[in-house]
Amino acid sequence: NVDGTQQLAFAAAQAGARRFVFCSSVRIFGFGNQMRWHEDDPRTTSDLYSRGKALAEHALLRVGRASGIEVVNIRPRFIYGNGISVRT
C-alpha cells in the first residue's frame, strides 16, 4: 500500500494533477470512542492496517514536498456499502 500509493501520487504529479486525495483512516490514532482528532495527536497504530495507512500518509507528505502536488488525507470513521458498515 505504501509504495503503490507513493508511486501513484508521483505519477499524478507528473501528469499535471494539482491535488492528490488519499483515503486514510482514523485508526492511525488508535481505537476508542473519540469522535474528534487533531492533526497533531499522536499516531498510536496498533495493527498492520493502521501502520500501513500512517506510513502511506508520511510517504505522501514527502511526495508533496518533492513534487509540489497538494496532498489531502481524509480519515473517515465509517465506510458504508452494500448493506454493511465497516468501522475503520
Short mmCIF file of C-alpha atoms in Angstrom, two decimals:
data_model
loop_
_atom_site.label_atom_id
_atom_site.label_comp_id
_atom_site.label_asym_id
_atom_site.label_seq_id
_atom_site.Cartn_x
_atom_site.Cartn_y
_atom_site.Cartn_z
CA ASN A 1 0.00 0.00 0.00
CA VAL A 2 2.75 2.46 0.84
CA ASP A 3 4.88 2.01 -2.28
CA GLY A 4 1.91 1.83 -4.63
CA THR A 5 0.31 4.92 -3.14
CA GLN A 6 3.57 6.83 -3.35
CA GLN A 7 4.13 5.80 -6.98
CA LEU A 8 0.57 6.75 -7.89
CA ALA A 9 0.98 10.21 -6.32
CA PHE A 10 4.26 10.81 -8.21
CA ALA A 11 2.58 9.71 -11.46
CA ALA A 12 -0.35 12.04 -10.79
CA ALA A 13 2.05 14.94 -10.19
CA GLN A 14 3.97 14.16 -13.39
CA ALA A 15 0.66 14.07 -15.30
CA GLY A 16 -0.14 17.57 -14.09
CA ALA A 17 -2.51 16.87 -11.20
CA ARG A 18 -2.55 19.65 -8.64
CA ARG A 19 -4.03 17.66 -5.76
CA PHE A 20 -3.85 14.05 -4.55
CA VAL A 21 -6.60 12.86 -2.17
CA PHE A 22 -5.79 9.79 -0.07
CA CYS A 23 -8.44 7.85 1.85
CA SER A 24 -6.68 7.00 5.08
CA SER A 25 -8.30 6.02 8.39
CA VAL A 26 -8.84 7.42 11.87
CA ARG A 27 -7.33 4.16 13.09
CA ILE A 28 -3.92 5.79 12.78
CA PHE A 29 -4.90 7.43 16.09
CA GLY A 30 -5.78 4.09 17.71
CA PHE A 31 -9.08 2.63 18.82
CA GLY A 32 -11.63 4.29 21.05
CA ASN A 33 -14.86 6.22 21.16
CA GLN A 34 -13.30 9.59 20.49
CA MET A 35 -15.17 11.45 17.76
CA ARG A 36 -12.67 14.21 17.00
CA TRP A 37 -8.96 14.12 16.44
CA HIS A 38 -6.44 16.86 15.86
CA GLU A 39 -3.73 16.61 13.21
CA ASP A 40 -1.06 16.86 15.93
CA ASP A 41 -2.50 13.99 18.00
CA PRO A 42 -0.03 11.11 18.39
CA ARG A 43 -0.24 8.22 15.97
CA THR A 44 -0.97 5.10 18.02
CA THR A 45 -1.06 2.46 15.32
CA SER A 46 -1.85 -0.97 16.66
CA ASP A 47 -2.03 -3.28 13.63
CA LEU A 48 -0.71 -3.69 10.09
CA TYR A 49 -3.67 -1.83 8.59
CA SER A 50 -3.23 1.31 10.69
CA ARG A 51 0.58 1.23 10.39
CA GLY A 52 0.27 0.98 6.60
CA LYS A 53 -2.10 3.94 6.47
CA ALA A 54 0.19 6.05 8.69
CA LEU A 55 3.26 5.13 6.60
CA ALA A 56 1.39 5.96 3.38
CA GLU A 57 0.39 9.38 4.76
CA HIS A 58 4.00 10.07 5.69
CA ALA A 59 5.22 8.97 2.24
CA LEU A 60 2.66 11.23 0.57
CA LEU A 61 3.92 14.23 2.53
CA ARG A 62 7.37 13.55 1.08
CA VAL A 63 5.88 13.29 -2.42
CA GLY A 64 4.10 16.60 -1.92
CA ARG A 65 7.30 18.34 -0.84
CA ALA A 66 9.30 16.84 -3.71
CA SER A 67 6.76 17.38 -6.50
CA GLY A 68 4.67 20.34 -5.39
CA ILE A 69 1.40 18.40 -5.54
CA GLU A 70 -1.06 19.19 -2.76
CA VAL A 71 -1.74 16.10 -0.63
CA VAL A 72 -5.05 15.73 1.21
CA ASN A 73 -5.56 12.90 3.68
CA ILE A 74 -9.14 12.13 4.57
CA ARG A 75 -9.80 9.83 7.52
CA PRO A 76 -13.37 8.53 7.56
CA ARG A 77 -14.55 6.85 10.72
CA PHE A 78 -17.05 4.57 8.99
CA ILE A 79 -17.31 3.21 5.44
CA TYR A 80 -20.72 2.05 4.24
CA GLY A 81 -21.70 -0.07 1.27
CA ASN A 82 -23.90 -2.97 0.11
CA GLY A 83 -25.82 -3.12 3.37
CA ILE A 84 -22.72 -3.42 5.56
CA SER A 85 -20.74 -0.96 7.60
CA VAL A 86 -17.08 -1.26 8.39
CA ARG A 87 -15.57 0.63 11.27
CA THR A 88 -12.16 1.95 10.22
#
